[in-house]
Tab-separated table of C-alpha atoms in Angstrom:
chain	number	residue	atom	x	y	z
S	1	MET	CA	-8.632	-12.802	49.867
S	2	THR	CA	-9.148	-11.838	46.211
S	3	ARG	CA	-11.389	-13.490	43.710
S	4	PRO	CA	-12.044	-12.976	39.998
S	5	PHE	CA	-15.110	-11.201	38.668
S	6	GLY	CA	-18.251	-13.239	38.643
S	7	ALA	CA	-19.895	-13.827	35.283
S	8	ASP	CA	-22.436	-11.048	35.789
S	9	VAL	CA	-19.830	-8.482	36.881
S	10	LEU	CA	-17.495	-9.522	34.045
S	11	ALA	CA	-20.266	-9.009	31.493
S	12	TYR	CA	-21.159	-5.624	33.004
S	13	VAL	CA	-17.581	-4.327	33.003
S	14	SER	CA	-16.902	-5.624	29.479
S	15	ASN	CA	-20.040	-3.901	28.214
S	16	GLU	CA	-19.039	-0.687	30.001
S	17	LEU	CA	-15.620	-0.745	28.302
S	18	ASP	CA	-17.238	-1.455	24.938
S	19	GLN	CA	-19.253	1.730	25.331
S	20	LEU	CA	-16.302	3.788	26.505
S	21	LEU	CA	-14.143	2.623	23.602
S	22	ALA	CA	-16.798	2.512	20.856
S	23	VAL	CA	-15.607	5.694	19.162
S	24	ALA	CA	-11.937	4.733	19.440
S	25	ASP	CA	-12.716	1.267	18.039
S	26	ALA	CA	-14.570	2.770	15.077
S	27	GLU	CA	-11.808	5.286	14.367
S	28	LEU	CA	-9.148	2.583	14.486
S	29	ALA	CA	-11.106	0.293	12.157
S	30	SER	CA	-11.831	3.021	9.602
S	31	GLY	CA	-8.521	4.861	9.789
S	32	TYR	CA	-6.237	1.830	9.929
S	33	PRO	CA	-7.820	-0.922	7.821
S	34	GLY	CA	-4.476	-2.640	7.244
S	35	ASP	CA	-1.990	-2.830	4.410
S	36	HIS	CA	-3.125	-2.794	0.801
S	37	LEU	CA	-2.696	-6.387	-0.359
S	38	GLY	CA	-2.761	-5.894	-4.126
S	39	ARG	CA	0.274	-5.595	-6.335
S	40	GLN	CA	2.528	-2.576	-5.878
S	41	PRO	CA	4.819	-1.595	-8.754
S	42	VAL	CA	8.530	-1.501	-7.973
S	43	HIS	CA	8.961	1.821	-9.737
S	44	THR	CA	7.262	4.707	-11.484
S	45	ALA	CA	8.687	5.928	-14.784
S	46	TYR	CA	8.084	9.659	-15.211
S	47	ILE	CA	7.874	10.851	-18.800
S	48	PRO	CA	7.257	14.515	-19.684
S	49	ALA	CA	3.986	14.846	-21.585
S	50	GLN	CA	5.585	16.575	-24.572
S	51	HIS	CA	7.816	13.517	-25.107
S	52	PHE	CA	5.166	10.871	-24.542
S	53	GLY	CA	3.786	8.830	-27.419
S	54	PRO	CA	2.729	5.352	-28.556
S	55	GLY	CA	5.305	2.631	-28.155
S	56	VAL	CA	7.008	4.302	-25.211
S	57	ALA	CA	7.079	1.187	-23.029
S	58	SER	CA	8.608	-0.921	-25.792
S	59	LEU	CA	11.078	1.850	-26.581
S	60	TRP	CA	12.212	2.105	-22.946
S	61	GLY	CA	12.618	-1.664	-22.838
S	62	ALA	CA	14.625	-1.734	-26.063
S	63	GLN	CA	16.890	1.100	-24.920
S	64	ALA	CA	17.453	-0.582	-21.555
S	65	ILE	CA	18.332	-3.891	-23.239
S	66	ALA	CA	20.736	-2.089	-25.562
S	67	ALA	CA	22.431	-0.431	-22.582
S	68	LEU	CA	22.652	-3.742	-20.712
S	69	ASN	CA	24.184	-5.529	-23.687
S	70	GLU	CA	26.631	-2.713	-24.393
S	71	PHE	CA	27.834	-1.913	-20.895
S	72	ALA	CA	27.180	-5.185	-19.048
S	73	PRO	CA	27.253	-7.919	-21.697
S	74	GLY	CA	27.889	-10.642	-19.124
S	75	PRO	CA	27.351	-11.379	-15.428
S	76	GLY	CA	30.830	-10.185	-14.510
S	77	GLU	CA	30.302	-6.802	-16.078
S	78	LEU	CA	26.867	-6.504	-14.468
S	79	ALA	CA	28.366	-7.325	-11.068
S	80	ALA	CA	31.029	-4.662	-11.547
S	81	ALA	CA	28.456	-2.125	-12.759
S	82	THR	CA	25.961	-2.605	-9.927
S	83	GLY	CA	27.997	-3.801	-6.967
S	84	LEU	CA	26.259	-7.192	-6.907
S	85	ALA	CA	28.102	-10.359	-5.967
S	86	PRO	CA	29.184	-12.206	-9.131
S	87	GLU	CA	26.995	-15.239	-8.425
S	88	VAL	CA	23.979	-13.009	-7.792
S	89	ALA	CA	24.607	-11.058	-10.987
S	90	ALA	CA	24.742	-14.343	-12.909
S	91	GLU	CA	21.397	-15.331	-11.405
S	92	VAL	CA	19.563	-12.065	-12.032
S	93	ARG	CA	20.898	-10.999	-15.437
S	94	PRO	CA	18.648	-13.348	-17.475
S	95	LEU	CA	15.708	-12.324	-15.305
S	96	VAL	CA	16.408	-8.658	-16.012
S	97	LEU	CA	16.578	-9.327	-19.746
S	98	ALA	CA	13.280	-11.198	-19.687
S	99	LYS	CA	11.638	-8.422	-17.693
S	100	LEU	CA	12.867	-5.701	-20.043
S	101	ALA	CA	11.483	-7.610	-23.002
S	102	ALA	CA	8.082	-8.437	-21.523
S	103	GLU	CA	7.204	-5.676	-19.024
S	104	PRO	CA	9.868	-2.949	-18.963
S	105	ILE	CA	7.725	-0.324	-17.206
S	106	GLU	CA	5.566	-1.322	-14.265
S	107	ASP	CA	4.068	2.090	-13.550
S	108	LEU	CA	4.026	4.888	-16.128
S	109	ARG	CA	3.323	8.497	-15.194
S	110	ILE	CA	2.746	11.189	-17.809
S	111	ASP	CA	4.105	14.414	-16.384
S	112	PHE	CA	2.517	17.851	-16.750
S	113	GLU	CA	4.439	19.392	-13.861
S	114	ASP	CA	8.192	19.967	-13.420
S	115	GLY	CA	9.196	17.813	-16.371
S	116	TYR	CA	6.713	19.674	-18.558
S	117	GLY	CA	6.950	23.266	-17.414
S	118	SER	CA	4.625	26.210	-17.942
S	119	ARG	CA	3.115	26.600	-21.400
S	120	ALA	CA	0.251	28.384	-23.072
S	121	ASP	CA	-3.161	26.974	-22.196
S	122	ASP	CA	-3.907	25.912	-25.762
S	123	THR	CA	-0.556	24.133	-25.949
S	124	GLU	CA	-1.074	22.211	-22.719
S	125	ASP	CA	-4.617	21.334	-23.763
S	126	ALA	CA	-3.289	19.891	-27.010
S	127	HIS	CA	-0.576	17.939	-25.220
S	128	ALA	CA	-3.119	16.597	-22.706
S	129	ARG	CA	-5.368	15.303	-25.490
S	130	ALA	CA	-2.452	13.809	-27.423
S	131	ALA	CA	-0.969	12.152	-24.328
S	132	ALA	CA	-4.313	10.615	-23.355
S	133	ARG	CA	-4.824	9.157	-26.826
S	134	SER	CA	-1.247	7.869	-26.844
S	135	LEU	CA	-1.841	6.223	-23.471
S	136	ALA	CA	-4.865	4.441	-24.913
S	137	ALA	CA	-2.612	3.142	-27.693
S	138	VAL	CA	0.129	2.097	-25.254
S	139	LEU	CA	-2.370	0.074	-23.235
S	140	ARG	CA	-3.114	-2.042	-26.300
S	141	GLU	CA	0.524	-3.105	-26.668
S	142	ASP	CA	1.952	-6.409	-25.447
S	143	THR	CA	4.407	-4.564	-23.197
S	144	ALA	CA	1.742	-2.300	-21.687
S	145	PRO	CA	2.480	-1.210	-18.109
S	146	PRO	CA	0.057	-2.674	-15.562
S	147	PHE	CA	-0.131	0.720	-13.816
S	148	THR	CA	-0.434	4.145	-15.433
S	149	GLY	CA	-1.421	7.683	-14.597
S	150	VAL	CA	-0.870	11.385	-14.992
S	151	ARG	CA	0.821	14.031	-12.849
S	152	CYS	CA	-0.938	17.387	-12.934
S	153	LYS	CA	0.259	20.676	-11.547
S	154	SER	CA	-0.208	21.438	-7.857
S	155	LEU	CA	-3.328	22.818	-6.200
S	156	GLU	CA	-1.469	25.913	-5.046
S	157	LYS	CA	-3.392	29.015	-6.091
S	158	ALA	CA	-1.079	29.916	-8.989
S	159	THR	CA	-1.497	26.559	-10.771
S	160	ARG	CA	-4.851	25.334	-9.420
S	161	GLN	CA	-6.986	26.181	-12.421
S	162	ARG	CA	-4.441	24.725	-14.811
S	163	ALA	CA	-4.336	21.471	-12.828
S	164	VAL	CA	-8.119	21.122	-13.016
S	165	ARG	CA	-8.167	21.973	-16.715
S	166	THR	CA	-5.431	19.501	-17.633
S	167	LEU	CA	-7.100	16.650	-15.791
S	168	SER	CA	-10.451	17.431	-17.379
S	169	VAL	CA	-9.005	17.586	-20.899
S	170	PHE	CA	-6.865	14.489	-20.376
S	171	LEU	CA	-9.728	12.379	-19.035
S	172	GLY	CA	-12.051	13.580	-21.771
S	173	ALA	CA	-9.658	12.286	-24.426
S	174	LEU	CA	-8.779	9.105	-22.520
S	175	LEU	CA	-12.441	8.151	-22.160
S	176	GLU	CA	-13.339	8.818	-25.800
S	177	HIS	CA	-15.341	6.179	-27.647
S	178	GLY	CA	-16.521	4.613	-24.407
S	179	ARG	CA	-13.058	3.648	-23.205
S	180	PRO	CA	-12.974	2.909	-19.456
S	181	VAL	CA	-10.572	4.290	-16.889
S	182	PRO	CA	-7.599	1.884	-17.120
S	183	PRO	CA	-7.111	-0.474	-14.172
S	184	GLY	CA	-4.327	0.803	-11.935
S	185	PHE	CA	-4.749	4.399	-13.125
S	186	LEU	CA	-3.595	7.069	-10.646
S	187	ILE	CA	-3.424	10.849	-10.564
S	188	THR	CA	-0.296	12.267	-8.939
S	189	LEU	CA	-0.733	15.497	-6.986
S	190	PRO	CA	2.604	17.306	-6.480
S	191	LYS	CA	3.861	19.830	-3.929
S	192	VAL	CA	1.194	19.204	-1.311
S	193	THR	CA	1.439	21.602	1.636
S	194	SER	CA	-1.712	20.833	3.629
S	195	ALA	CA	-4.330	18.209	4.368
S	196	ALA	CA	-6.859	20.667	2.933
S	197	GLN	CA	-5.298	20.200	-0.494
S	198	VAL	CA	-5.706	16.438	-0.168
S	199	SER	CA	-9.371	16.876	0.747
S	200	ALA	CA	-9.785	19.280	-2.180
S	201	MET	CA	-8.246	16.712	-4.530
S	202	ALA	CA	-10.836	14.189	-3.385
S	203	VAL	CA	-13.576	16.702	-4.234
S	204	LEU	CA	-12.011	17.260	-7.668
S	205	CYS	CA	-12.045	13.512	-8.312
S	206	GLU	CA	-15.726	13.393	-7.360
S	207	ARG	CA	-16.545	16.242	-9.753
S	208	LEU	CA	-14.614	14.618	-12.591
S	209	GLU	CA	-16.422	11.337	-12.018
S	210	ALA	CA	-19.753	13.128	-12.179
S	211	ALA	CA	-18.754	15.056	-15.307
S	212	TYR	CA	-17.776	11.883	-17.151
S	213	TRP	CA	-20.501	9.645	-15.727
S	214	LEU	CA	-18.031	7.283	-14.134
S	215	SER	CA	-19.399	4.413	-12.091
S	216	HIS	CA	-18.073	3.372	-8.704
S	217	GLN	CA	-16.001	0.718	-10.475
S	218	GLN	CA	-14.372	3.555	-12.465
S	219	ARG	CA	-13.487	5.539	-9.346
S	220	LEU	CA	-10.511	7.902	-9.564
S	221	TYR	CA	-7.657	7.475	-7.098
S	222	PHE	CA	-4.664	9.681	-6.476
S	223	GLU	CA	-1.291	9.821	-4.738
S	224	VAL	CA	0.472	12.823	-3.235
S	225	GLN	CA	4.076	13.846	-3.491
S	226	VAL	CA	5.865	14.870	-0.324
S	227	GLU	CA	8.080	17.652	-1.623
S	228	THR	CA	7.623	20.466	0.888
S	229	PRO	CA	8.573	20.817	4.567
S	230	GLN	CA	4.988	21.910	5.277
S	231	ALA	CA	3.840	18.428	4.293
S	232	ILE	CA	5.974	16.900	7.031
S	233	LEU	CA	5.632	19.366	9.907
S	234	GLY	CA	2.920	21.967	10.353
S	235	PRO	CA	3.117	25.299	12.193
S	236	ASP	CA	1.511	23.689	15.255
S	237	GLY	CA	4.248	21.057	15.407
S	238	ALA	CA	1.935	18.284	14.206
S	239	ALA	CA	2.874	15.864	11.436
S	240	THR	CA	0.918	17.278	8.493
S	241	ILE	CA	1.442	14.132	6.471
S	242	ALA	CA	-0.461	12.079	9.057
S	243	ARG	CA	-3.443	14.373	8.558
S	244	CYS	CA	-3.041	14.112	4.791
S	245	VAL	CA	-3.218	10.314	4.971
S	246	HIS	CA	-6.663	10.508	6.578
S	247	ALA	CA	-7.976	13.473	4.555
S	248	ALA	CA	-9.248	11.456	1.587
S	249	PRO	CA	-10.271	7.995	2.823
S	250	GLY	CA	-10.830	5.533	0.021
S	251	ARG	CA	-9.129	7.735	-2.584
S	252	LEU	CA	-5.574	8.392	-1.428
S	253	ALA	CA	-3.430	5.526	-2.682
S	254	GLY	CA	0.149	6.558	-1.990
S	255	LEU	CA	2.787	8.946	-0.675
S	256	HIS	CA	5.761	9.617	-2.956
S	257	TYR	CA	8.871	11.310	-1.641
S	258	GLY	CA	10.240	14.105	-3.845
S	259	THR	CA	13.992	14.101	-3.387
S	260	TYR	CA	15.129	17.359	-4.915
S	261	ASP	CA	12.238	19.727	-4.328
S	262	TYR	CA	12.164	18.696	-0.674
S	263	SER	CA	15.918	19.050	-0.235
S	264	ALA	CA	16.003	22.420	-1.989
S	265	SER	CA	13.146	23.730	0.147
S	266	LEU	CA	15.283	23.037	3.232
S	267	GLY	CA	18.171	25.050	1.825
S	268	ILE	CA	20.428	22.052	1.264
S	269	ALA	CA	23.118	22.885	-1.294
S	270	ALA	CA	22.596	21.276	-4.682
S	271	GLY	CA	25.708	19.131	-4.424
S	272	TYR	CA	24.418	17.509	-1.243
S	273	GLN	CA	20.807	16.905	-2.252
S	274	SER	CA	20.403	13.161	-2.157
S	275	MET	CA	18.107	10.308	-1.194
S	276	GLU	CA	20.758	9.483	1.440
S	277	HIS	CA	20.739	12.867	3.167
S	278	PRO	CA	19.648	12.755	6.834
S	279	ALA	CA	16.831	15.182	6.022
S	280	ALA	CA	15.506	12.702	3.474
S	281	ASP	CA	15.681	9.877	5.989
S	282	TYR	CA	13.727	11.940	8.502
S	283	ALA	CA	10.992	12.849	6.030
S	284	ARG	CA	10.593	9.252	4.882
S	285	ALA	CA	10.492	7.985	8.477
S	286	VAL	CA	7.617	10.360	9.252
S	287	MET	CA	5.840	9.266	6.063
S	288	GLN	CA	6.341	5.615	6.982
S	289	VAL	CA	4.879	5.967	10.465
S	290	ALA	CA	1.970	8.078	9.192
S	291	ALA	CA	1.012	5.537	6.522
S	292	ALA	CA	1.497	2.347	8.565
S	293	GLY	CA	-1.649	0.259	8.698
S	294	THR	CA	-3.687	2.659	6.565
S	295	GLY	CA	-3.394	0.958	3.180
S	296	VAL	CA	-1.615	4.032	1.767
S	297	ARG	CA	1.548	2.945	0.017
S	298	LEU	CA	4.992	4.498	0.029
S	299	SER	CA	7.383	5.331	-2.763
S	300	ASP	CA	10.894	6.692	-2.541
S	301	GLY	CA	12.124	9.359	-4.902
S	302	SER	CA	14.637	9.498	-7.724
S	303	THR	CA	18.296	10.128	-8.332
S	304	ASN	CA	19.358	12.689	-10.925
S	305	VAL	CA	22.601	10.818	-11.600
S	306	LEU	CA	21.495	9.436	-14.954
S	307	PRO	CA	23.198	6.612	-16.901
S	308	VAL	CA	24.150	8.627	-19.966
S	309	GLY	CA	27.429	9.186	-21.774
S	310	GLY	CA	30.316	6.776	-22.106
S	311	ARG	CA	30.915	3.468	-20.334
S	312	ASP	CA	32.449	4.994	-17.233
S	313	ASP	CA	29.563	7.443	-16.857
S	314	VAL	CA	26.881	4.794	-17.294
S	315	VAL	CA	28.547	2.309	-14.959
S	316	ALA	CA	29.058	4.967	-12.281
S	317	ALA	CA	25.392	5.967	-12.491
S	318	TRP	CA	24.271	2.322	-12.304
S	319	ARG	CA	26.325	1.757	-9.161
S	320	VAL	CA	24.762	4.792	-7.477
S	321	HIS	CA	21.254	3.838	-8.543
S	322	ALA	CA	21.580	0.171	-7.587
S	323	ARG	CA	22.857	1.135	-4.139
S	324	LEU	CA	19.994	3.570	-3.605
S	325	VAL	CA	17.383	1.065	-4.767
S	326	ARG	CA	18.748	-1.527	-2.358
S	327	ARG	CA	18.838	1.020	0.439
S	328	SER	CA	15.181	1.893	-0.110
S	329	LEU	CA	14.122	-1.756	-0.197
S	330	GLU	CA	15.912	-2.512	3.045
S	331	ARG	CA	14.052	0.377	4.677
S	332	GLY	CA	10.615	-0.770	3.556
S	333	PHE	CA	10.184	1.524	0.534
S	334	TYR	CA	9.337	-0.935	-2.227
S	335	GLN	CA	8.832	1.582	-5.002
S	336	GLY	CA	10.865	4.459	-6.458
S	337	TRP	CA	11.082	6.803	-9.430
S	338	ASP	CA	12.999	6.251	-12.646
S	339	LEU	CA	13.687	9.040	-15.104
S	340	HIS	CA	15.698	7.323	-17.867
S	341	PRO	CA	15.322	4.010	-19.736
S	342	ALA	CA	18.790	2.768	-18.774
S	343	GLN	CA	17.866	3.098	-15.100
S	344	LEU	CA	15.634	0.059	-15.600
S	345	VAL	CA	18.794	-2.072	-15.709
S	346	SER	CA	19.995	-1.048	-12.248
S	347	ARG	CA	16.421	-0.920	-10.915
S	348	TYR	CA	15.621	-4.519	-11.768
S	349	ALA	CA	19.108	-5.863	-11.071
S	350	ALA	CA	19.098	-4.422	-7.528
S	351	THR	CA	15.458	-5.357	-6.922
S	352	TYR	CA	15.887	-8.933	-8.104
S	353	ALA	CA	19.065	-9.311	-6.068
S	354	PHE	CA	17.198	-8.140	-2.954
S	355	TYR	CA	14.469	-10.744	-3.394
S	356	ARG	CA	16.710	-13.582	-4.639
S	357	GLU	CA	19.112	-13.146	-1.722
S	358	GLY	CA	16.249	-13.158	0.762
S	359	LEU	CA	14.402	-16.071	-0.815
S	360	PRO	CA	16.068	-19.030	0.971
S	361	ALA	CA	15.637	-17.633	4.479
S	362	ALA	CA	12.088	-16.418	3.863
S	363	SER	CA	11.091	-19.766	2.380
S	364	ASP	CA	12.639	-21.755	5.213
S	365	ARG	CA	11.019	-19.608	7.878
S	366	LEU	CA	7.602	-19.728	6.268
S	367	ARG	CA	7.775	-23.487	5.718
S	368	ALA	CA	8.639	-24.022	9.377
S	369	TYR	CA	6.287	-21.324	10.635
S	370	ALA	CA	3.463	-23.631	11.721
S	371	SER	CA	5.618	-25.735	14.024
S	372	ARG	CA	7.313	-22.700	15.565
S	373	ALA	CA	3.998	-20.963	16.087
S	374	ALA	CA	2.724	-23.989	17.999
S	375	PHE	CA	5.442	-23.364	20.581
S	376	GLY	CA	4.794	-19.624	20.744
S	377	GLN	CA	7.971	-18.775	18.847
S	378	GLU	CA	6.294	-16.847	16.028
S	379	GLU	CA	3.650	-14.149	15.767
S	380	PRO	CA	1.070	-13.515	13.028
S	381	ALA	CA	2.992	-10.410	11.956
S	382	THR	CA	5.907	-12.665	11.019
S	383	ALA	CA	3.779	-14.760	8.675
S	384	ARG	CA	2.351	-11.618	7.087
S	385	ALA	CA	5.802	-10.167	6.524
S	386	LEU	CA	7.266	-13.360	5.091
S	387	ALA	CA	4.313	-13.975	2.791
S	388	GLY	CA	4.356	-10.316	1.724
S	389	PHE	CA	8.039	-10.538	0.838
S	390	LEU	CA	7.471	-13.575	-1.369
S	391	ILE	CA	4.394	-12.105	-3.043
S	392	ARG	CA	6.262	-8.893	-3.873
S	393	GLY	CA	9.011	-10.961	-5.436
S	394	LEU	CA	6.463	-12.916	-7.461
S	395	ASP	CA	4.725	-9.759	-8.641
S	396	CYS	CA	7.899	-8.231	-10.090
S	397	ARG	CA	9.075	-11.596	-11.528
S	398	ALA	CA	12.073	-12.017	-9.272
S	399	PHE	CA	10.957	-15.639	-8.934
S	400	SER	CA	8.216	-17.888	-10.245
S	401	GLU	CA	5.244	-19.564	-8.607
S	402	PRO	CA	6.572	-23.123	-9.209
S	403	GLU	CA	9.834	-22.086	-7.544
S	404	ILE	CA	8.015	-20.761	-4.481
S	405	THR	CA	5.803	-23.833	-4.242
S	406	ARG	CA	8.861	-26.075	-4.412
S	407	LEU	CA	10.638	-24.148	-1.655
S	408	THR	CA	7.705	-23.571	0.692
S	409	GLY	CA	5.077	-26.134	-0.211
S	410	LEU	CA	2.645	-23.234	-0.616
S	411	ALA	CA	0.755	-21.953	-3.637
S	412	ARG	CA	0.227	-18.270	-4.288
S	413	GLU	CA	-3.274	-18.362	-2.814
S	414	ASP	CA	-1.775	-19.822	0.375
S	415	LEU	CA	0.673	-16.924	0.535
S	416	THR	CA	-2.158	-14.460	0.011
S	417	TYR	CA	-4.082	-16.067	2.871
S	418	ALA	CA	-1.035	-15.891	5.152
S	419	ARG	CA	-0.417	-12.271	4.217
S	420	ARG	CA	-3.993	-11.361	5.066
S	421	ARG	CA	-4.579	-13.524	8.145
S	422	GLY	CA	-1.116	-14.068	9.588
S	423	ILE	CA	-1.527	-17.854	9.663
S	424	ILE	CA	-0.751	-20.695	7.291
S	425	ARG	CA	-3.907	-22.026	5.699
S	426	THR	CA	-4.928	-25.532	6.697
S	427	PRO	CA	-8.069	-27.528	5.869
S	428	GLU	CA	-9.422	-26.513	9.279
S	429	SER	CA	-8.768	-22.789	8.737
S	430	SER	CA	-9.988	-22.585	5.128
């Protein structure tokens, strides 16, 4: 005959397991704190430093609006140009126009790497100072991006000193006259090949903070670009990127896939380098698993099929870009790169379509979540995912808070609670 543990034995065994698993519990809690719950931009606009200046966000918005009005003056033309259903295009076109007028760039990155090239030290110093002062001016504009940053050169030996120097000069000019580090400011570290480089970048951020007397509230954060095969798979067969994720706790904010450098490093012919290549899918899948639950965010890469030229050229590029944006969103990559102002049209059209099309089902499921959960038909992860979907749509202006409240009966703070806790807030749970 069997019998359950007595209270004293149960307490003893539970305590024994607590001791055995104490280290594993601590490592899990520190290494996998959960998803970052703040706003994530839907894109990053990369602008070479030599072309960056005041008014850039407004200029990109104006150029995108001009392209939309010229090549997709109505919903029908937008549907044909992006592959959206006509009724969806009619719904999102006014939203895209409003977005381009109010907040055309969500995340702006000033580039001192591939888009900038190799220049004399004095020249790059001058460009770094000018770009930093221009960024300060941009941040005072009505259309200022909520997220900004700078991409330095890599920490490979050949460019290491130049990377340090550019960041030092740039920050010195940005922080002139007591200006603070802008909220949402990130440093992008390209061509990472080892976790040691990520750890070294964390040390560099510490030294820069000390040099400029930055408080903890002014802490510097960075993201790494996954552009080399060494970043995915190390010589020992381990996933290097998983080690990178944990090499700078509290400082590493994101992993950005680099489409063309990564593809070229694998020997893929130029005509076949694409965000849709199986090699790209593999790299992103490894990135996704490595970052899950860590709070480190993911971004897809870019397409070099730019919307320039005549109508046929622009429309063809928009169709490619819109398809790739949708593909990334469906695979859980909620951010990507844009390299040209007119790409904002296809970026926001595809993004808004993704959220608008998913809105009815997400709203219905979240509204009915409490009753289904009572019968064991839902799990907390479902509530987190549904609330996260709606919050992402709110953040990029795919829909409004009154609209969400009407459809779900929930305010934004209720969605935030559900995203964090996995349950719908009630008076008892508040």
